Amino acid sequence: MGVRDVLKERILLFDGGTGTLLQKAGLAPGELPEVWNVTHPEVLYGIHRAYLEAGCDVILANTFGANGLKYHPGAEYGLETVVSAAMENARRAVREAGRGYVALDIGPTGRLLKPMGDLEFERAVSLYQEVVKAGVRGGADLILIETMGDLHELKAAVLAAKENSDLPVFATVIFDAGGKLLTGGTPEAVVAMLEGLGVDALGINCGLGPEQMRPLAERLVRCASVPVIVTPNAGLPRSEGKRTVYDVGPEEFAASMQEILDLGVSAVGGCCGTTPEHIRLLAKRCAGKKAPQIAPKEETVVCSYASAVTIGRDPVIIGERINPTGKARVKQALRSRDMEYILREGITQQENGAAILDVNVGLPEIDEPSVMEETVRELQAVTELPLQIDTSDYKAMERALRIYNGKALINSVNGKQEVMDAVFPLVRHYGGVVVALTLDENGIPPTAEGRLAIARRICAEAARYGIGKKDILIDALCMTVSSEPEGALVTLETVRRVRKELGVKTILGVSNISFGLPAREQINAAFFVMALQSGLNAAIVNPNSAAMMRAYYSYRALAALDGHCADYIRALGAGVTGVGAGGAGAGTGKTAALPADATGAAGEEASVSQLAASVEHGLKDQARRAASQLLEKGMEGLAVINDCLVPALSRVGEGFETGRIFLPQLLMSADAAREAFEVIREAMARTGTAAGKKEKIVLATVRGDIHDIGKNIVRVLLENYGYEVIDLGKDVDPQRIVKETADGRIRLVGLSALMTTTVPAMEETIRLLRKEAPWARVMVGGAVLTPEYAAQIGADAYCRDAMASVRYAQEILG
Amino acid sequence: METPQKEIYRYLGMKEEAADEKTRFLVADCLRELQEAAKPRSFYRVYPLEILPDGVLDLTCMRMRSRDLGKNLAGCEAAVLFAATLGAGVDRLLLRYGRLAVSRAAVLQAASAAMIEAYCDGCNERLREEARAKGFFLRPRFSPGYGDFALACQRDLCRALEAEKTVGITLTEGGMMAPSKSVTAVIGAGRAPASGEEEGCGTCEKRDSCAFARREKAFFGRGAADSGKSAADSGKSGGNDGSKGCVKGADPSV
């Protein structure tokens, strides 16, 4: 009988802690425990036997910390050596005890993934892959991924396990007492992602004692459709000198675990501080206990690295703005890989009430898979909203789904066989909720009946892949009402019947309805409310449209979905700028009003001075409005820049250099100017005018350095002064900096380093630049540098602050 | 835990009194957002300390050679190894605003540097009281990167504290701490109070070259060379770049 079968019949019992027992046997602090698999096999065998004698079903091979980072080819013991020794010790115990299963135990790599750390997602996958392969060779019965504190790393581990073995995969995470992972994930998000990836069981281990774990176990049981595992520590750790001690004894532990078992948990065991005696008493409590009945949960859930969004009775807004269709500025941003613009579009929609962001980067002339991957990567670094991967390019879809940090919404599949054949395997492999359009080879049926038939077929085909109804959102398709008078009614009827007859949730792109009509927002909003009333669960709309969001909040208040009308009041109440103010302000919209004399805005002259004042005062919203007004009055974009923004920025810069103003003011002005520039760029993109930028400058934070705020500040200032910055980011390899500089014949390179330990990388970069791009000047800055140090490593200039780098650029490039 | 405003402005390279209304609003607003995002955690373990004749400091879990740490630990028979972090949420904020609003990013950087410093001070104060009750006097905390205490020791410190598991601090390949607003330190414990410099940058040999050393007058005097210094990329606070509240000052220049 396999472990999967045991889980169906009775409680599955895991073993307890190993670390404390190894320390008792003499493992020194700081010594790598997996080395003992080779040097002290008897000790490991003894521990495994003791746990099996205590009555547990599953023993964990001593492979928790085994990965290629610690056991690299240059180390005393290689990965294969410690893993195969671990497996043999465990297998021998099972062999001689005549019972039990061996789990390949997989823990975190010890490094944080990008962007907060420096480990690439695919590198993490390949590190785990090595362990999985070695474990499979060593005869593992199952794979237990445990103590994971980051959803992204957890995903890497599960993918590696699933892609390199057919073994049952169990995954447990470590929460703090508040129910958050180290990087912020909640139990609901963990369940959504892990079930999407198809694990056999999931749960929680380490970090907490049974008492603190109980409420979290309850949350897991409530939302999980697979068996839940709970393996706590023997209480909360406490330092006693150099030892960590745990205070919950075997009796107390077993008693607390009884309460956890009563919640409907399917597997239990112990983590740090638990001993064979803890497990022996727990085994008594489990004896004869039948496996709990697990009801499949029907909630439709997507999640980001941090939070889960449930798509159900309470409808959600999916922001549609990251999509080049009909948007010149988005097209331009995607072509030039201007990620900042895309990120701002994302954050603005978030601030205006979107719960999920649609991401569509489909342009004929770009490499969609790589742009899609980059966009998803960048967006998920700055927003905690789940993303909707919107593409018909399956390569792009797969790459986005693979690196996506959570469980994504996928847009879309439809009734065409070839499309289902391509999309469903991806949904099954990576998890996700998929949008299903009610069209097929014969087009869009004119009747609700026809669309319903397609929806049924799609659901049936999905079921063949093990994709349940809860992971499908039917799109009833919205036709233009001006050309199809019955179109709206057919759509609404389809929505109603899909909900009622199929029990599947629905989604609509609402804005289509109004094509060709005046006052489009008006009819969009009215149709939106009708659709919501028909049972629509998710709407792809423009959250920056006040009309749509007012309709949304009104509906929720009237449908008793907004307790005390709290959201309605917050969004539409007095004193608030109002939904749809379109603030790209990233939380900074609430600035003080300008002096009265500057807000009049009568003639062009007044507007010029108003824009200048907004920039000098660092007021983003005003700067944006003033710039729009100037353009509306017919002033040329370039004139706005040269007659207004540049002089204002110069005054601010001089003020900073003379000590009249300070860094925060300088930067608030820079941010305000950036808003104005953005308005101008948008206008120029519409008319197809060239932006007329100055020379290019390459900027990078050097290899090994993962902090880049200083570099970002320099970038914004240089851009405000008209330079085009090629921002290579952080932790950048010298070769890449050199290549960009040489290929583009760039004349100025800016390098940043924060730590003494990364200055050698800066020195190496300069040396290579001298060789491969001898024409380039190099300016450097950053926490650890001084003018002397800069000279010593061969830089042309040391810039003590961002203004100094602007001045140097002016000196060199003009 | 109260994050001292004065320190935030110090990291921003200015005096609190010099801040205009907008700057004050920005600082207050960033601090509010930071407090929501920060999840301070700390952990410590006590190890016996032996200073070997050749100057090597033996903590049983790690051995190192450092003249400055040696000075700091003189007369101690044990040492507290200490780690603290504000968590990954703060880095998320810094990432977001580093791309979208640099004024906010710079202020958050300064505020989080001040916050981790204040948090460590609070933790250390409690440790000091506990130690006092047991008849020990604690020395000021001393972090890798201070003086000649090698940053490379970060790895041993984190291993001894199992920092990844206990507080969630990881190290990058190059030895930087992630989350970035993290601190590790050694705190000496002796039977007698320390002599000489008790606090601040006393024993750090970088104090003369450090823009953030606690030399109130010189710094706030805003000498020409210091005027543009900001804490933009700094504030690793005895953590990532070593220096103490001194925090090597991150000017934002490139």
mmCIF file of C-alpha atoms in Angstrom, chain A residues 52-362:
data_model
loop_
_atom_site.group_PDB
_atom_site.id
_atom_site.type_symbol
_atom_site.label_atom_id
_atom_site.label_comp_id
_atom_site.label_asym_id
_atom_site.label_seq_id
_atom_site.Cartn_x
_atom_site.Cartn_y
_atom_site.Cartn_z
ATOM 1 C CA LEU A 52 9.745 3.571 13.675
ATOM 2 C CA GLU A 53 9.638 1.723 16.998
ATOM 3 C CA ALA A 54 7.682 4.654 18.415
ATOM 4 C CA GLY A 55 5.056 3.909 15.807
ATOM 5 C CA CYS A 56 5.447 6.435 13.028
ATOM 6 C CA ASP A 57 4.679 5.589 9.399
ATOM 7 C CA VAL A 58 7.007 7.987 7.630
ATOM 8 C CA ILE A 59 10.608 8.737 8.470
ATOM 9 C CA LEU A 60 12.405 11.672 6.908
ATOM 10 C CA ALA A 61 15.763 10.923 5.390
ATOM 11 C CA ASN A 62 18.384 13.324 6.719
ATOM 12 C CA THR A 63 18.417 15.492 3.592
ATOM 13 C CA PHE A 64 16.782 18.711 4.776
ATOM 14 C CA GLY A 65 19.755 20.940 4.034
ATOM 15 C CA ALA A 66 21.156 18.893 1.185
ATOM 16 C CA ASN A 67 21.513 21.066 -1.888
ATOM 17 C CA GLY A 68 24.144 21.952 -4.418
ATOM 18 C CA LEU A 69 24.950 25.250 -2.712
ATOM 19 C CA LYS A 70 26.204 23.540 0.425
ATOM 20 C CA TYR A 71 27.332 20.267 -1.117
ATOM 21 C CA HIS A 72 28.950 21.542 -4.266
ATOM 22 C CA PRO A 73 31.498 19.630 -6.292
ATOM 23 C CA GLY A 74 34.334 21.431 -4.508
ATOM 24 C CA ALA A 75 33.065 20.536 -1.040
ATOM 25 C CA GLU A 76 34.322 17.636 1.015
ATOM 26 C CA TYR A 77 31.140 15.691 0.341
ATOM 27 C CA GLY A 78 29.129 15.989 -2.836
ATOM 28 C CA LEU A 79 25.369 16.151 -3.005
ATOM 29 C CA GLU A 80 24.925 12.665 -4.416
ATOM 30 C CA THR A 81 27.103 11.247 -1.630
ATOM 31 C CA VAL A 82 25.169 12.753 1.281
ATOM 32 C CA VAL A 83 21.756 12.085 -0.272
ATOM 33 C CA SER A 84 22.425 8.472 -1.172
ATOM 34 C CA ALA A 85 23.915 7.844 2.266
ATOM 35 C CA ALA A 86 20.845 9.444 3.864
ATOM 36 C CA MET A 87 18.518 7.296 1.795
ATOM 37 C CA GLU A 88 20.435 4.143 2.623
ATOM 38 C CA ASN A 89 20.354 4.867 6.373
ATOM 39 C CA ALA A 90 16.602 5.384 6.228
ATOM 40 C CA ARG A 91 15.935 2.466 3.898
ATOM 41 C CA ARG A 92 17.925 0.172 6.154
ATOM 42 C CA ALA A 93 15.840 1.231 9.156
ATOM 43 C CA VAL A 94 12.631 0.518 7.240
ATOM 44 C CA ARG A 95 13.994 -2.762 5.963
ATOM 45 C CA GLU A 96 14.967 -3.970 9.383
ATOM 46 C CA ALA A 97 11.851 -2.684 11.109
ATOM 47 C CA GLY A 98 9.758 -4.351 8.444
ATOM 48 C CA ARG A 99 7.523 -1.318 8.016
ATOM 49 C CA GLY A 100 7.491 2.385 7.192
ATOM 50 C CA TYR A 101 7.983 4.822 4.335
ATOM 51 C CA VAL A 102 10.995 6.955 3.564
ATOM 52 C CA ALA A 103 10.495 10.589 2.622
ATOM 53 C CA LEU A 104 13.095 12.545 0.756
ATOM 54 C CA ASP A 105 13.197 15.634 2.951
ATOM 55 C CA ILE A 106 13.633 18.943 1.123
ATOM 56 C CA GLY A 107 14.137 22.258 2.891
ATOM 57 C CA PRO A 108 14.799 25.814 1.743
ATOM 58 C CA THR A 109 17.990 26.536 -0.180
ATOM 59 C CA GLY A 110 19.009 29.123 2.398
ATOM 60 C CA ARG A 111 18.977 31.892 -0.178
ATOM 61 C CA LEU A 112 16.209 34.330 -0.955
ATOM 62 C CA LEU A 113 14.917 34.453 -4.504
ATOM 63 C CA LYS A 114 15.128 37.537 -6.667
ATOM 64 C CA PRO A 115 14.188 40.343 -6.499
ATOM 65 C CA MET A 116 14.670 40.480 -2.725
ATOM 66 C CA GLY A 117 17.592 38.114 -2.760
ATOM 67 C CA ASP A 118 19.929 37.031 -5.524
ATOM 68 C CA LEU A 119 18.760 33.522 -6.411
ATOM 69 C CA GLU A 120 17.195 33.086 -9.860
ATOM 70 C CA PHE A 121 13.932 31.135 -9.914
ATOM 71 C CA GLU A 122 15.213 28.629 -12.466
ATOM 72 C CA ARG A 123 18.425 28.203 -10.505
ATOM 73 C CA ALA A 124 16.319 27.250 -7.499
ATOM 74 C CA VAL A 125 14.383 24.766 -9.634
ATOM 75 C CA SER A 126 17.603 23.162 -10.831
ATOM 76 C CA LEU A 127 19.049 22.986 -7.306
ATOM 77 C CA TYR A 128 15.941 21.126 -6.184
ATOM 78 C CA GLN A 129 15.985 18.985 -9.272
ATOM 79 C CA GLU A 130 19.410 17.599 -8.320
ATOM 80 C CA VAL A 131 18.148 16.609 -4.887
ATOM 81 C CA VAL A 132 14.971 15.050 -6.235
ATOM 82 C CA LYS A 133 16.868 12.950 -8.755
ATOM 83 C CA ALA A 134 19.300 11.741 -6.125
ATOM 84 C CA GLY A 135 16.423 10.944 -3.752
ATOM 85 C CA VAL A 136 14.535 9.000 -6.398
ATOM 86 C CA ARG A 137 17.663 7.000 -7.155
ATOM 87 C CA GLY A 138 18.045 6.338 -3.438
ATOM 88 C CA GLY A 139 14.588 4.807 -3.213
ATOM 89 C CA ALA A 140 12.360 7.488 -1.691
ATOM 90 C CA ASP A 141 8.692 6.588 -1.232
ATOM 91 C CA LEU A 142 7.572 10.183 -1.191
ATOM 92 C CA ILE A 143 8.925 13.719 -1.288
ATOM 93 C CA LEU A 144 8.312 16.053 1.626
ATOM 94 C CA ILE A 145 9.064 19.711 0.946
ATOM 95 C CA GLU A 146 9.025 21.439 4.312
ATOM 96 C CA THR A 147 9.720 24.556 6.373
ATOM 97 C CA MET A 148 9.268 26.759 3.325
ATOM 98 C CA GLY A 149 8.888 30.436 4.143
ATOM 99 C CA ASP A 150 8.583 31.825 0.652
ATOM 100 C CA LEU A 151 5.883 30.943 -1.855
ATOM 101 C CA HIS A 152 8.155 31.429 -4.842
ATOM 102 C CA GLU A 153 10.823 29.083 -3.569
ATOM 103 C CA LEU A 154 8.111 26.607 -2.608
ATOM 104 C CA LYS A 155 6.850 26.680 -6.194
ATOM 105 C CA ALA A 156 10.362 26.030 -7.491
ATOM 106 C CA ALA A 157 10.665 23.001 -5.206
ATOM 107 C CA VAL A 158 7.261 21.543 -6.112
ATOM 108 C CA LEU A 159 7.898 21.973 -9.835
ATOM 109 C CA ALA A 160 11.254 20.232 -9.468
ATOM 110 C CA ALA A 161 9.618 17.375 -7.556
ATOM 111 C CA LYS A 162 6.745 16.948 -10.004
ATOM 112 C CA GLU A 163 8.894 17.290 -13.102
ATOM 113 C CA ASN A 164 11.482 14.762 -12.004
ATOM 114 C CA SER A 165 9.522 12.045 -10.258
ATOM 115 C CA ASP A 166 6.161 10.327 -10.039
ATOM 116 C CA LEU A 167 6.350 10.125 -6.255
ATOM 117 C CA PRO A 168 3.693 11.583 -3.984
ATOM 118 C CA VAL A 169 4.636 15.192 -3.182
ATOM 119 C CA PHE A 170 3.782 16.684 0.198
ATOM 120 C CA ALA A 171 4.555 20.291 1.018
ATOM 121 C CA THR A 172 4.464 22.125 4.323
ATOM 122 C CA VAL A 173 5.308 25.720 5.171
ATOM 123 C CA ILE A 174 6.425 27.691 8.196
ATOM 124 C CA PHE A 175 4.071 30.439 9.409
ATOM 125 C CA ASP A 176 4.554 32.998 12.109
ATOM 126 C CA ALA A 177 1.932 33.174 14.831
ATOM 127 C CA GLY A 178 -0.021 35.687 12.751
ATOM 128 C CA GLY A 179 -0.339 33.198 9.914
ATOM 129 C CA LYS A 180 2.130 34.786 7.507
ATOM 130 C CA LEU A 181 5.069 33.311 5.673
ATOM 131 C CA LEU A 182 8.368 35.164 5.906
ATOM 132 C CA THR A 183 7.624 36.808 2.595
ATOM 133 C CA GLY A 184 4.026 37.500 3.486
ATOM 134 C CA GLY A 185 1.935 34.600 2.131
ATOM 135 C CA THR A 186 -1.260 33.574 3.922
ATOM 136 C CA PRO A 187 -2.634 30.045 4.459
ATOM 137 C CA GLU A 188 -5.252 30.685 1.761
ATOM 138 C CA ALA A 189 -2.575 31.698 -0.750
ATOM 139 C CA VAL A 190 -0.469 28.655 0.114
ATOM 140 C CA VAL A 191 -3.414 26.310 -0.413
ATOM 141 C CA ALA A 192 -4.382 27.946 -3.706
ATOM 142 C CA MET A 193 -0.899 27.686 -5.158
ATOM 143 C CA LEU A 194 -0.075 24.200 -3.872
ATOM 144 C CA GLU A 195 -3.366 22.666 -4.974
ATOM 145 C CA GLY A 196 -2.907 24.303 -8.342
ATOM 146 C CA LEU A 197 0.473 22.628 -8.625
ATOM 147 C CA GLY A 198 -1.107 19.312 -7.759
ATOM 148 C CA VAL A 199 0.517 18.330 -4.470
ATOM 149 C CA ASP A 200 -0.879 15.263 -2.703
ATOM 150 C CA ALA A 201 -1.002 16.840 0.734
ATOM 151 C CA LEU A 202 -0.075 20.174 2.269
ATOM 152 C CA GLY A 203 0.326 21.682 5.661
ATOM 153 C CA ILE A 204 2.349 23.487 8.253
ATOM 154 C CA ASN A 205 5.489 22.613 10.189
ATOM 155 C CA CYS A 206 8.103 24.137 12.470
ATOM 156 C CA GLY A 207 8.175 27.670 13.872
ATOM 157 C CA LEU A 208 5.299 27.188 16.306
ATOM 158 C CA GLY A 209 4.117 24.780 18.944
ATOM 159 C CA PRO A 210 0.853 22.837 18.643
ATOM 160 C CA GLU A 211 -1.095 25.471 20.560
ATOM 161 C CA GLN A 212 -0.094 28.321 18.237
ATOM 162 C CA MET A 213 -0.585 26.118 15.206
ATOM 163 C CA ARG A 214 -4.141 25.124 15.921
ATOM 164 C CA PRO A 215 -5.879 28.212 14.471
ATOM 165 C CA LEU A 216 -3.690 28.007 11.379
ATOM 166 C CA ALA A 217 -4.416 24.306 10.972
ATOM 167 C CA GLU A 218 -8.081 25.192 11.164
ATOM 168 C CA ARG A 219 -7.704 27.731 8.351
ATOM 169 C CA LEU A 220 -5.892 25.174 6.209
ATOM 170 C CA VAL A 221 -8.521 22.492 6.782
ATOM 171 C CA ARG A 222 -11.257 24.991 5.943
ATOM 172 C CA CYS A 223 -9.900 25.814 2.496
ATOM 173 C CA ALA A 224 -7.929 22.737 1.452
ATOM 174 C CA SER A 225 -9.359 19.976 -0.731
ATOM 175 C CA VAL A 226 -6.331 17.732 -0.170
ATOM 176 C CA PRO A 227 -5.172 16.132 3.123
ATOM 177 C CA VAL A 228 -3.608 18.513 5.653
ATOM 178 C CA ILE A 229 -0.375 17.717 7.532
ATOM 179 C CA VAL A 230 0.547 19.359 10.837
ATOM 180 C CA THR A 231 3.971 18.838 12.410
ATOM 181 C CA PRO A 232 4.668 21.424 15.125
ATOM 182 C CA ASN A 233 7.696 22.057 17.255
ATOM 183 C CA ALA A 234 7.608 21.012 20.887
ATOM 184 C CA GLY A 235 6.493 24.525 21.780
ATOM 185 C CA LEU A 236 8.110 27.853 21.048
ATOM 186 C CA PRO A 237 11.902 27.837 21.022
ATOM 187 C CA ARG A 238 13.682 29.477 23.898
ATOM 188 C CA SER A 239 17.357 30.257 24.162
ATOM 189 C CA GLU A 240 19.197 28.751 27.053
ATOM 190 C CA GLY A 241 22.773 29.770 26.564
ATOM 191 C CA LYS A 242 23.878 28.413 23.243
ATOM 192 C CA ARG A 243 21.136 25.816 23.169
ATOM 193 C CA THR A 244 17.622 26.205 21.935
ATOM 194 C CA VAL A 245 15.164 24.440 24.168
ATOM 195 C CA TYR A 246 11.531 23.476 23.728
ATOM 196 C CA ASP A 247 9.244 23.163 26.686
ATOM 197 C CA VAL A 248 6.296 21.084 25.557
ATOM 198 C CA GLY A 249 6.758 17.557 26.851
ATOM 199 C CA PRO A 250 5.446 14.367 25.218
ATOM 200 C CA GLU A 251 2.187 14.187 27.223
ATOM 201 C CA GLU A 252 1.234 17.764 26.630
ATOM 202 C CA PHE A 253 2.253 17.536 22.993
ATOM 203 C CA ALA A 254 0.096 14.508 22.347
ATOM 204 C CA ALA A 255 -2.866 16.086 24.110
ATOM 205 C CA SER A 256 -2.599 19.259 22.009
ATOM 206 C CA MET A 257 -2.218 17.221 18.871
ATOM 207 C CA GLN A 258 -5.440 15.417 19.688
ATOM 208 C CA GLU A 259 -7.274 18.735 19.342
ATOM 209 C CA ILE A 260 -5.565 19.344 16.022
ATOM 210 C CA LEU A 261 -6.551 15.891 14.810
ATOM 211 C CA ASP A 262 -10.131 16.671 15.742
ATOM 212 C CA LEU A 263 -10.093 19.569 13.281
ATOM 213 C CA GLY A 264 -9.915 17.085 10.425
ATOM 214 C CA VAL A 265 -6.185 16.919 9.876
ATOM 215 C CA SER A 266 -4.998 13.843 7.971
ATOM 216 C CA ALA A 267 -1.344 13.560 8.944
ATOM 217 C CA VAL A 268 0.618 14.583 12.019
ATOM 218 C CA GLY A 269 4.110 14.362 13.408
ATOM 219 C CA GLY A 270 6.669 16.537 15.127
ATOM 220 C CA CYS A 271 9.336 19.023 14.190
ATOM 221 C CA CYS A 272 12.093 20.684 16.248
ATOM 222 C CA GLY A 273 12.344 19.557 19.849
ATOM 223 C CA THR A 274 10.083 16.539 19.473
ATOM 224 C CA THR A 275 11.481 13.119 20.331
ATOM 225 C CA PRO A 276 10.560 9.457 19.819
ATOM 226 C CA GLU A 277 8.647 9.687 23.099
ATOM 227 C CA HIS A 278 6.516 12.549 21.729
ATOM 228 C CA ILE A 279 5.762 10.412 18.687
ATOM 229 C CA ARG A 280 5.062 7.295 20.741
ATOM 230 C CA LEU A 281 2.354 9.054 22.725
ATOM 231 C CA LEU A 282 0.995 10.671 19.589
ATOM 232 C CA ALA A 283 0.856 7.253 17.909
ATOM 233 C CA LYS A 284 -1.410 6.045 20.676
ATOM 234 C CA ARG A 285 -3.814 8.895 19.978
ATOM 235 C CA CYS A 286 -3.789 8.094 16.264
ATOM 236 C CA ALA A 287 -4.251 4.373 16.681
ATOM 237 C CA GLY A 288 -7.428 3.167 15.023
ATOM 238 C CA LYS A 289 -8.400 6.684 13.957
ATOM 239 C CA LYS A 290 -9.965 6.736 10.507
ATOM 240 C CA ALA A 291 -8.903 9.233 7.863
ATOM 241 C CA PRO A 292 -11.111 12.325 7.933
ATOM 242 C CA GLN A 293 -13.551 12.909 5.094
ATOM 243 C CA ILE A 294 -12.308 15.803 3.035
ATOM 244 C CA ALA A 295 -14.989 17.745 1.242
ATOM 245 C CA PRO A 296 -13.787 19.279 -2.018
ATOM 246 C CA LYS A 297 -13.957 23.069 -1.710
ATOM 247 C CA GLU A 298 -15.652 24.862 -4.549
ATOM 248 C CA GLU A 299 -14.135 28.318 -4.107
ATOM 249 C CA THR A 300 -12.461 29.922 -7.080
ATOM 250 C CA VAL A 301 -9.194 31.348 -5.852
ATOM 251 C CA VAL A 302 -6.164 32.997 -7.436
ATOM 252 C CA CYS A 303 -3.228 34.317 -5.484
ATOM 253 C CA SER A 304 -0.076 36.363 -5.557
ATOM 254 C CA TYR A 305 3.010 35.825 -3.409
ATOM 255 C CA ALA A 306 1.123 37.392 -0.541
ATOM 256 C CA SER A 307 -2.601 37.139 -0.770
ATOM 257 C CA ALA A 308 -5.462 35.151 -2.189
ATOM 258 C CA VAL A 309 -8.417 36.639 -4.046
ATOM 259 C CA THR A 310 -11.644 34.671 -4.026
ATOM 260 C CA ILE A 311 -13.832 35.075 -7.075
ATOM 261 C CA GLY A 312 -17.353 34.353 -5.988
ATOM 262 C CA ARG A 313 -20.513 36.075 -4.919
ATOM 263 C CA ASP A 314 -18.638 39.278 -4.203
ATOM 264 C CA PRO A 315 -17.522 40.373 -7.698
ATOM 265 C CA VAL A 316 -13.962 41.457 -8.377
ATOM 266 C CA ILE A 317 -12.443 44.050 -10.679
ATOM 267 C CA ILE A 318 -9.713 43.008 -13.085
ATOM 268 C CA GLY A 319 -7.782 46.018 -14.344
ATOM 269 C CA GLU A 320 -7.548 46.026 -18.144
ATOM 270 C CA ARG A 321 -5.060 48.847 -18.730
ATOM 271 C CA ILE A 322 -1.868 46.849 -19.285
ATOM 272 C CA ASN A 323 -2.766 46.074 -22.867
ATOM 273 C CA PRO A 324 -1.397 47.752 -25.980
ATOM 274 C CA THR A 325 -4.632 47.490 -27.988
ATOM 275 C CA GLY A 326 -5.572 51.045 -28.912
ATOM 276 C CA LYS A 327 -3.051 52.587 -26.511
ATOM 277 C CA ALA A 328 -0.148 54.301 -28.237
ATOM 278 C CA ARG A 329 1.762 54.957 -25.020
ATOM 279 C CA VAL A 330 1.574 51.321 -23.879
ATOM 280 C CA LYS A 331 2.762 50.208 -27.321
ATOM 281 C CA GLN A 332 5.685 52.570 -27.110
ATOM 282 C CA ALA A 333 6.514 51.480 -23.569
ATOM 283 C CA LEU A 334 6.521 47.821 -24.551
ATOM 284 C CA ARG A 335 8.657 48.415 -27.597
ATOM 285 C CA SER A 336 11.228 50.378 -25.634
ATOM 286 C CA ARG A 337 10.840 48.096 -22.598
ATOM 287 C CA ASP A 338 9.926 51.088 -20.478
ATOM 288 C CA MET A 339 8.880 48.977 -17.510
ATOM 289 C CA GLU A 340 8.373 51.961 -15.233
ATOM 290 C CA TYR A 341 5.391 53.030 -17.308
ATOM 291 C CA ILE A 342 3.854 49.562 -17.116
ATOM 292 C CA LEU A 343 4.470 49.352 -13.375
ATOM 293 C CA ARG A 344 2.811 52.712 -12.835
ATOM 294 C CA GLU A 345 -0.201 51.605 -14.842
ATOM 295 C CA GLY A 346 -0.393 48.589 -12.543
ATOM 296 C CA ILE A 347 -0.105 50.503 -9.306
ATOM 297 C CA THR A 348 -2.576 53.171 -10.420
ATOM 298 C CA GLN A 349 -5.186 50.515 -11.119
ATOM 299 C CA GLN A 350 -4.467 48.923 -7.763
ATOM 300 C CA GLU A 351 -5.013 52.238 -6.011
ATOM 301 C CA ASN A 352 -8.259 52.694 -7.869
ATOM 302 C CA GLY A 353 -9.707 49.395 -6.737
ATOM 303 C CA ALA A 354 -8.522 46.599 -9.031
ATOM 304 C CA ALA A 355 -8.220 43.221 -7.300
ATOM 305 C CA ILE A 356 -6.389 41.526 -10.161
ATOM 306 C CA LEU A 357 -4.317 42.984 -13.008
ATOM 307 C CA ASP A 358 -4.653 41.783 -16.574
ATOM 308 C CA VAL A 359 -1.302 41.599 -18.381
ATOM 309 C CA ASN A 360 -1.371 41.644 -22.163
ATOM 310 C CA VAL A 361 1.792 42.562 -24.047
ATOM 311 C CA GLY A 362 0.777 41.268 -27.475
#
